Short mmCIF file of C-alpha atoms in Angstrom, two decimals:
data_model
loop_
_atom_site.label_atom_id
_atom_site.label_comp_id
_atom_site.label_asym_id
_atom_site.label_seq_id
_atom_site.Cartn_x
_atom_site.Cartn_y
_atom_site.Cartn_z
CA MET U 9 0.03 -0.01 0.04
CA GLU U 10 1.45 3.45 -1.05
CA SER U 11 0.26 4.97 2.36
CA ASN U 12 2.64 2.59 4.15
CA SER U 13 5.76 4.09 2.63
CA ILE U 14 7.99 5.80 5.02
CA LEU U 15 8.52 8.71 2.79
CA LYS U 16 4.82 9.41 2.15
CA GLN U 17 4.05 11.43 5.34
CA PRO U 18 1.74 14.35 6.05
CA ARG U 19 3.40 17.64 6.12
CA ALA U 20 3.22 17.99 9.80
CA VAL U 21 5.46 14.79 10.26
CA TRP U 22 8.27 16.57 8.14
CA ALA U 23 8.01 19.70 9.88
CA VAL U 24 8.59 17.64 13.31
CA PHE U 25 11.12 15.70 11.61
CA PHE U 26 13.13 18.93 10.48
CA ALA U 27 12.83 20.47 14.01
CA GLY U 28 14.05 17.29 15.34
CA ILE U 29 17.15 17.25 13.45
CA ILE U 30 17.92 20.76 14.74
CA ALA U 31 17.02 20.00 18.30
CA PHE U 32 19.40 16.96 18.35
CA MET U 33 22.15 19.00 16.89
CA GLY U 34 22.38 20.55 20.20
CA ILE U 35 23.70 17.28 21.89
CA GLY U 36 26.67 16.79 19.44
CA LEU U 37 27.26 20.58 18.74
CA VAL U 38 28.77 20.96 22.23
CA ASP U 39 30.84 17.85 22.17
CA PRO U 40 33.97 19.11 20.12
CA ILE U 41 34.30 22.27 22.41
CA LEU U 42 34.43 20.48 26.00
CA PRO U 43 38.20 20.65 26.18
CA ALA U 44 38.20 24.24 25.00
CA ILE U 45 35.41 25.24 27.55
CA ALA U 46 37.68 23.52 30.30
CA LYS U 47 40.60 25.65 29.06
CA LYS U 48 38.98 29.06 28.60
CA LEU U 49 36.87 28.83 31.82
CA HIS U 50 39.58 27.09 33.86
CA ALA U 51 37.46 24.24 34.69
CA SER U 52 38.38 20.58 35.62
CA THR U 53 37.07 17.66 33.52
CA SER U 54 34.45 16.83 35.92
CA GLU U 55 33.10 20.25 36.17
CA VAL U 56 32.78 20.59 32.34
CA SER U 57 31.09 17.15 32.38
CA LEU U 58 28.36 18.87 34.51
CA LEU U 59 27.23 20.29 31.34
CA PHE U 60 25.84 17.02 30.43
CA THR U 61 24.78 16.12 33.95
CA SER U 62 22.59 19.34 34.52
CA TYR U 63 21.09 18.93 31.05
CA ASN U 64 20.13 15.15 31.60
CA ALA U 65 19.07 15.55 35.31
CA VAL U 66 16.66 18.39 34.53
CA MET U 67 15.52 16.54 31.28
CA ALA U 68 14.80 13.47 33.40
CA VAL U 69 12.62 15.11 35.89
CA ALA U 70 10.80 17.42 33.24
CA MET U 71 9.98 14.35 31.26
CA LEU U 72 7.33 13.43 33.95
CA VAL U 73 5.45 16.74 33.35
CA THR U 74 5.63 16.85 29.46
CA GLY U 75 2.40 14.91 29.21
CA THR U 76 0.67 17.17 31.58
CA ILE U 77 1.80 20.24 29.54
CA SER U 78 1.04 18.83 26.13
CA SER U 79 -2.55 17.54 27.21
CA ARG U 80 -3.28 21.19 28.06
CA ILE U 81 -1.65 23.23 25.40
CA GLY U 82 -1.49 20.61 22.61
CA ILE U 83 1.35 19.08 20.78
CA LYS U 84 2.22 22.04 18.73
CA GLY U 85 2.03 24.49 21.57
CA THR U 86 4.32 22.03 23.53
CA LEU U 87 6.92 21.75 20.76
CA LEU U 88 7.15 25.42 20.20
CA SER U 89 7.49 26.03 23.84
CA GLY U 90 10.37 23.52 24.01
CA ILE U 91 11.98 25.32 20.98
CA VAL U 92 11.83 28.88 22.60
CA ILE U 93 13.27 27.51 25.95
CA ILE U 94 16.13 25.80 23.98
CA ALA U 95 16.83 28.95 21.95
CA LEU U 96 16.78 31.26 25.03
CA PHE U 97 19.04 29.15 27.34
CA SER U 98 21.51 28.24 24.57
CA GLY U 99 21.71 31.85 23.65
CA LEU U 100 22.31 33.01 27.17
CA GLY U 101 24.92 30.14 27.42
CA GLY U 102 26.91 31.83 24.51
CA ILE U 103 27.20 35.05 26.27
CA SER U 104 27.98 33.58 29.84
CA ASN U 105 31.48 33.86 31.48
CA GLY U 106 31.66 31.11 34.12
CA ILE U 107 31.38 27.30 34.08
CA TRP U 108 28.65 27.20 36.93
CA THR U 109 26.44 29.74 35.08
CA LEU U 110 26.95 27.67 31.98
CA VAL U 111 25.92 24.47 33.90
CA GLY U 112 22.82 26.27 35.17
CA LEU U 113 21.85 27.27 31.66
CA ARG U 114 22.42 23.88 30.33
CA GLY U 115 19.81 22.74 32.86
CA GLY U 116 17.26 25.13 31.39
CA TRP U 117 18.11 23.92 27.94
CA GLY U 118 17.42 20.34 29.20
CA PHE U 119 14.01 21.43 30.28
CA GLY U 120 13.26 22.78 26.71
CA ASN U 121 14.57 19.61 25.12
CA ALA U 122 12.44 17.45 27.37
CA LEU U 123 9.18 19.28 26.25
CA PHE U 124 10.38 18.90 22.58
CA VAL U 125 11.82 15.25 22.71
CA ALA U 126 9.00 13.48 24.48
CA THR U 127 6.39 15.41 22.45
CA ALA U 128 8.27 14.92 19.01
CA LEU U 129 8.23 11.10 19.38
CA ALA U 130 4.47 11.15 20.29
CA ALA U 131 3.66 13.46 17.47
CA ILE U 132 5.48 11.52 14.75
CA VAL U 133 4.05 8.26 15.88
CA SER U 134 0.49 9.73 16.09
CA LEU U 135 0.65 11.92 12.93
CA SER U 136 2.43 9.27 10.73
CA THR U 137 0.46 7.27 8.12
CA SER U 138 2.98 4.37 7.92
CA GLY U 139 2.56 2.69 11.30
CA VAL U 140 4.39 2.76 14.56
CA THR U 141 7.59 1.06 13.52
CA LYS U 142 8.25 3.13 10.45
CA ALA U 143 7.37 6.37 12.45
CA ILE U 144 9.93 5.45 15.09
CA ILE U 145 12.52 4.80 12.42
CA LEU U 146 11.79 8.27 11.08
CA TYR U 147 12.27 9.87 14.63
CA GLU U 148 15.52 7.89 15.15
CA ALA U 149 16.66 9.12 11.55
CA ALA U 150 16.04 12.82 12.76
CA ILE U 151 18.11 11.99 16.01
CA GLY U 152 20.87 10.41 13.83
CA LEU U 153 21.00 13.34 11.27
CA GLY U 154 21.03 15.93 14.23
CA ILE U 155 23.77 14.03 16.13
CA SER U 156 25.88 13.55 12.94
CA VAL U 157 25.66 17.06 11.55
CA GLY U 158 25.95 18.59 15.21
CA PRO U 159 29.62 17.93 15.85
CA LEU U 160 30.70 19.06 12.49
CA LEU U 161 28.99 22.40 12.91
CA GLY U 162 30.16 22.35 16.53
CA GLY U 163 33.86 21.82 15.38
CA GLU U 164 33.63 24.66 12.91
CA LEU U 165 31.93 27.16 15.06
CA GLY U 166 33.91 26.00 18.14
CA ALA U 167 37.32 26.75 16.27
CA ILE U 168 36.25 30.29 16.02
CA SER U 169 35.12 30.45 19.84
CA TRP U 170 33.73 28.17 22.31
CA ARG U 171 30.72 30.43 22.41
CA GLY U 172 29.94 29.72 18.70
CA PRO U 173 28.03 26.42 19.18
CA PHE U 174 25.71 27.81 21.87
CA LEU U 175 24.87 30.72 19.71
CA GLY U 176 24.50 28.55 16.68
CA VAL U 177 21.91 26.24 18.42
CA ALA U 178 19.96 29.38 19.26
CA ALA U 179 19.93 30.52 15.69
CA LEU U 180 19.00 27.12 14.43
CA MET U 181 16.04 26.91 16.96
CA VAL U 182 14.71 30.13 15.65
CA ILE U 183 14.59 28.45 12.08
CA ALA U 184 12.84 25.41 13.57
CA PHE U 185 10.33 27.68 15.30
CA VAL U 186 9.35 29.14 11.94
CA ALA U 187 9.24 25.87 10.19
CA LEU U 188 6.88 24.19 12.77
CA THR U 189 4.76 27.38 13.02
CA LEU U 190 4.10 27.40 9.27
CA MET U 191 4.12 23.60 8.50
CA MET U 192 2.37 21.88 11.40
CA PRO U 193 -1.40 22.53 11.63
CA LYS U 194 -3.20 23.23 14.87
CA SER U 195 -4.88 20.43 16.66
CA LYS U 196 -8.38 19.74 15.42
CA THR U 197 -9.27 18.89 19.05
CA PRO U 198 -10.54 21.85 20.86
CA ALA U 199 -8.57 22.59 24.06
CA GLY U 200 -11.45 21.93 26.44
CA ALA U 201 -12.03 18.51 24.81
CA ARG U 202 -8.53 17.23 25.33
CA LYS U 203 -8.13 14.47 27.75
CA LYS U 204 -6.00 16.04 30.51
CA THR U 205 -2.92 13.81 31.64
CA SER U 206 -2.22 13.71 35.29
CA LEU U 207 1.30 14.18 36.76
CA LEU U 208 0.89 10.72 38.24
CA ASP U 209 0.34 9.02 35.03
CA PRO U 210 3.91 8.31 34.23
CA PHE U 211 4.30 6.74 37.68
CA ARG U 212 1.23 4.67 37.11
CA ALA U 213 2.59 3.57 33.98
CA MET U 214 5.50 2.07 35.77
CA LYS U 215 3.35 -0.51 37.31
CA HIS U 216 3.79 -2.19 33.83
CA ARG U 217 6.94 -4.32 34.42
CA ALA U 218 8.03 -4.27 30.73
CA LEU U 219 8.26 -0.40 30.73
CA VAL U 220 10.50 -0.46 33.88
CA VAL U 221 12.55 -3.16 32.35
CA PHE U 222 13.30 -1.13 29.33
CA GLY U 223 13.71 2.11 31.27
CA PHE U 224 16.22 0.61 33.71
CA THR U 225 18.06 -1.14 30.82
CA ALA U 226 18.36 2.29 29.24
CA CYS U 227 19.39 3.92 32.44
CA LEU U 228 22.36 1.39 32.85
CA TYR U 229 23.15 1.64 28.98
CA ASN U 230 23.27 5.50 29.18
CA PHE U 231 26.00 5.34 31.69
CA GLY U 232 28.11 3.85 28.79
CA PHE U 233 26.54 6.11 26.15
CA PHE U 234 27.36 9.44 28.22
CA THR U 235 30.82 8.27 29.30
CA LEU U 236 31.60 8.09 25.66
CA LEU U 237 29.95 11.28 24.73
CA ALA U 238 31.28 13.50 27.74
CA TYR U 239 34.65 11.77 28.44
CA ALA U 240 36.14 10.58 25.25
CA PRO U 241 36.85 14.05 23.83
CA PHE U 242 39.26 14.63 26.69
CA VAL U 243 41.49 11.60 25.92
CA MET U 244 41.62 11.88 22.13
CA GLY U 245 44.15 14.63 21.84
CA LEU U 246 42.38 16.42 19.14
CA ASP U 247 41.24 20.04 18.46
CA GLU U 248 37.86 21.24 17.70
CA HIS U 249 38.03 20.29 14.09
CA GLY U 250 39.31 16.90 14.69
CA LEU U 251 36.81 16.10 17.42
CA GLY U 252 34.06 17.30 15.10
CA TYR U 253 35.05 14.94 12.39
CA VAL U 254 35.30 11.94 14.71
CA PHE U 255 31.77 12.64 15.98
CA LEU U 256 30.52 13.12 12.59
CA GLY U 257 31.76 9.68 11.59
CA TRP U 258 30.15 8.33 14.87
CA GLY U 259 26.72 10.15 14.11
CA ILE U 260 26.59 9.12 10.48
CA LEU U 261 26.86 5.37 11.45
CA LEU U 262 24.28 6.12 14.20
CA ALA U 263 21.89 7.52 11.56
CA LEU U 264 22.47 4.86 9.04
CA THR U 265 22.06 1.84 11.33
CA SER U 266 19.00 3.38 13.09
CA VAL U 267 17.18 3.71 9.81
CA PHE U 268 18.44 0.80 7.64
CA MET U 269 19.92 -1.99 9.81
CA ALA U 270 17.84 -1.94 13.02
CA PRO U 271 14.55 -2.91 11.17
CA LYS U 272 16.40 -5.89 9.65
CA LEU U 273 17.79 -7.09 12.87
CA GLN U 274 14.34 -6.78 14.45
CA ALA U 275 12.69 -8.66 11.67
CA ARG U 276 15.27 -11.44 11.72
CA PHE U 277 16.18 -11.89 15.43
CA GLY U 278 13.42 -10.02 17.22
CA THR U 279 13.68 -6.70 19.35
CA VAL U 280 14.99 -8.24 22.73
CA LYS U 281 17.67 -10.51 21.22
CA SER U 282 18.94 -7.88 18.92
CA MET U 283 19.18 -5.31 21.52
CA SER U 284 20.97 -7.60 23.85
CA ALA U 285 23.52 -8.31 21.28
CA MET U 286 24.05 -4.57 20.45
CA LEU U 287 24.47 -3.78 24.15
CA ALA U 288 26.90 -6.59 24.67
CA LEU U 289 29.00 -5.47 21.62
CA PHE U 290 28.98 -1.71 22.90
CA GLY U 291 30.02 -2.97 26.42
CA LEU U 292 33.07 -4.65 24.75
CA VAL U 293 33.99 -1.51 22.72
CA LEU U 294 33.95 0.38 26.00
CA LEU U 295 36.19 -2.15 27.60
CA ALA U 296 38.61 -1.85 24.66
CA MET U 297 38.62 1.84 25.16
CA GLY U 298 39.51 1.46 28.76
CA ILE U 299 42.40 -0.97 27.94
CA TRP U 300 43.88 1.12 25.24
CA THR U 301 43.07 4.65 26.40
CA ASN U 302 46.59 5.88 25.45
CA THR U 303 46.38 4.77 21.96
CA GLN U 304 44.78 7.59 20.08
CA TRP U 305 43.64 5.59 16.92
CA VAL U 306 41.99 2.74 19.08
CA ILE U 307 39.89 5.55 20.96
CA ILE U 308 38.90 7.27 17.68
CA ALA U 309 38.07 3.88 15.93
CA CYS U 310 36.04 2.73 19.03
CA VAL U 311 33.99 5.90 19.10
CA ILE U 312 33.15 5.68 15.36
CA VAL U 313 32.20 2.04 15.52
CA ALA U 314 30.13 2.68 18.71
CA GLY U 315 27.90 4.84 16.57
CA ALA U 316 26.64 1.85 14.67
CA LEU U 317 25.80 -0.12 17.70
CA LEU U 318 24.18 2.83 19.40
CA GLY U 319 21.95 3.53 16.22
CA ASN U 320 20.73 -0.05 16.35
CA ASN U 321 20.15 -0.11 19.95
CA ASN U 322 18.38 3.22 20.10
CA THR U 323 15.74 2.27 17.39
CA LEU U 324 15.34 -1.21 19.00
CA ILE U 325 14.72 -0.07 22.53
CA THR U 326 12.42 2.87 21.47
CA THR U 327 10.43 0.35 19.32
CA GLY U 328 10.16 -1.83 22.43
CA VAL U 329 9.00 0.89 24.75
CA MET U 330 6.08 1.89 22.21
CA ASN U 331 4.89 -1.57 22.36
CA ALA U 332 5.61 -2.39 26.03
CA ALA U 333 2.55 -1.26 27.88
CA PRO U 334 -1.11 -0.52 27.28
CA VAL U 335 -0.70 3.17 28.04
CA GLU U 336 -0.70 6.30 25.86
CA ARG U 337 2.47 6.56 23.94
CA SER U 338 3.38 9.99 25.22
CA THR U 339 2.97 8.63 28.87
CA ALA U 340 5.13 5.54 28.06
CA SER U 341 7.70 7.94 26.47
CA ALA U 342 7.75 10.18 29.48
CA ALA U 343 8.06 7.23 32.09
CA TYR U 344 10.75 5.57 29.97
CA SER U 345 12.73 8.71 29.42
CA PHE U 346 12.66 9.64 33.08
CA LEU U 347 14.39 6.40 33.96
CA ARG U 348 16.68 6.59 30.94
CA PHE U 349 18.07 9.99 31.58
CA LEU U 350 18.83 9.33 35.20
CA GLY U 351 21.72 7.29 33.86
CA GLY U 352 22.75 10.00 31.60
CA ALA U 353 22.67 12.64 34.56
CA ILE U 354 24.98 10.55 36.74
CA ALA U 355 27.50 9.09 34.21
CA PRO U 356 29.30 12.38 32.88
CA TYR U 357 30.21 13.67 36.23
CA PHE U 358 31.06 10.20 37.70
CA ALA U 359 33.26 9.63 34.57
CA GLY U 360 35.17 12.79 35.18
CA LYS U 361 35.66 12.10 38.90
CA LEU U 362 36.85 8.57 38.22
CA ALA U 363 39.61 9.97 35.90
CA GLU U 364 40.56 12.38 38.66
CA TRP U 365 40.59 9.95 41.41
CA TYR U 366 42.25 6.96 39.75
CA ASN U 367 43.41 7.22 36.13
CA PRO U 368 42.06 7.96 32.48
CA HIS U 369 41.28 4.10 31.90
CA VAL U 370 38.87 3.69 34.81
CA PRO U 371 35.73 5.68 33.29
CA PHE U 372 35.59 3.50 30.25
CA ILE U 373 35.99 0.20 32.36
CA VAL U 374 33.18 1.37 34.68
CA GLY U 375 31.01 2.47 31.79
CA ALA U 376 31.60 -1.05 30.23
CA ALA U 377 30.60 -2.65 33.46
CA PHE U 378 27.18 -0.61 33.57
CA VAL U 379 26.33 -1.63 29.79
CA LEU U 380 27.20 -5.25 30.32
CA ALA U 381 24.96 -5.22 33.62
CA SER U 382 22.18 -3.84 31.33
CA VAL U 383 22.46 -7.01 29.21
CA VAL U 384 22.27 -9.20 32.20
CA PHE U 385 19.30 -7.32 33.48
CA ILE U 386 17.25 -7.63 30.36
CA VAL U 387 18.12 -11.30 29.83
CA LEU U 388 17.04 -12.04 33.40
CA ASN U 389 13.78 -10.12 32.75
CA ARG U 390 13.19 -11.21 29.19
CA LYS U 391 9.90 -13.04 30.08
CA HIS U 392 8.32 -9.57 30.96
CA VAL U 393 9.27 -8.08 27.54
CA ARG U 394 8.82 -11.12 25.28
CA HIS U 395 5.45 -9.69 24.20
CA VAL U 396 6.86 -6.71 22.28
CA ASP U 397 8.01 -9.01 19.54
CA LEU U 398 4.48 -10.37 19.26
CA ALA U 399 3.16 -6.85 18.76
CA ALA U 400 2.17 -6.15 15.04
CA PRO U 401 5.31 -4.51 13.42
CA SER U 402 3.68 -1.60 11.70
CA HIS U 403 0.49 -0.65 13.66
#
């Protein structure tokens, strides 16, 4: 059927897709300038890693209120609010002068991102004409494209000044705001007729064991993910351009595998088995980074290869979550994202501290241990998530 094509989507889906690319640029855009921020603002590795910690901590908590907000002001209103907040706090970050001010502003940026990310996934899934699985692939493609282009742009702007990427995000979010305003229609449901979502709904959703299993697995996995993202730039010995190119390679593989390879793995081996395999391989890649931390080419190769594993895993786990529990998808996304970003909040600062307390090898080895623990956890709980592979693949 023609309507089932992933490319045949309503205009509103493409508007969210485009805005999603720009929003996710914000993650990778900052990565190439972490060492430069440390140098210019006289901050330690662990202090600079708090830029990820504050961002993820605020995002984790804010995920719990995204459903409540979107059920009252609508999907479009929530997406636009998120974009305005990201633009405001990233712009203020670009003109700030101290590491602690910057850490606080990144927290505000995280709140805006929470409003956008949780709502964008729900919007693309609900507005898409090609079914849940293909809609999630489209969402992951937006993440992949944003994450891959972000570091390249961040490296180029960061080579001019560490402030460049922050101001760049603010400018890009203005473009995203205009695109969404023009291309996304207003909700046809009157504000008074919308079903209001309670603040307690994400917690109620957690009574479904499958959702908690996926959320806690992602929490453990994010320890490894954000160790790589926040700490690897400090051991590569590259300038802003070099870091931008390495993370471009990482992001391209992440984008390609999330769109083209993950669906094939899912169809052939099932969601849970494929996810477990990707997590196990990612754990081994981090272990290799921990062993050969002082060998530059090993670290660079491992970061790029990790992109392929992360792309597959992100699509697989998001698909699993959307089919995990009989609750509204926005509520499922909020509950899962809360658990997931807790790991992302602790890991960056913890990685920086481990390096300061012990040596540069330890953060990667500890990150690998958390990722491998996520594999053990999901295997032990596989009976609770087996049903996600029985869900219809495209509806």
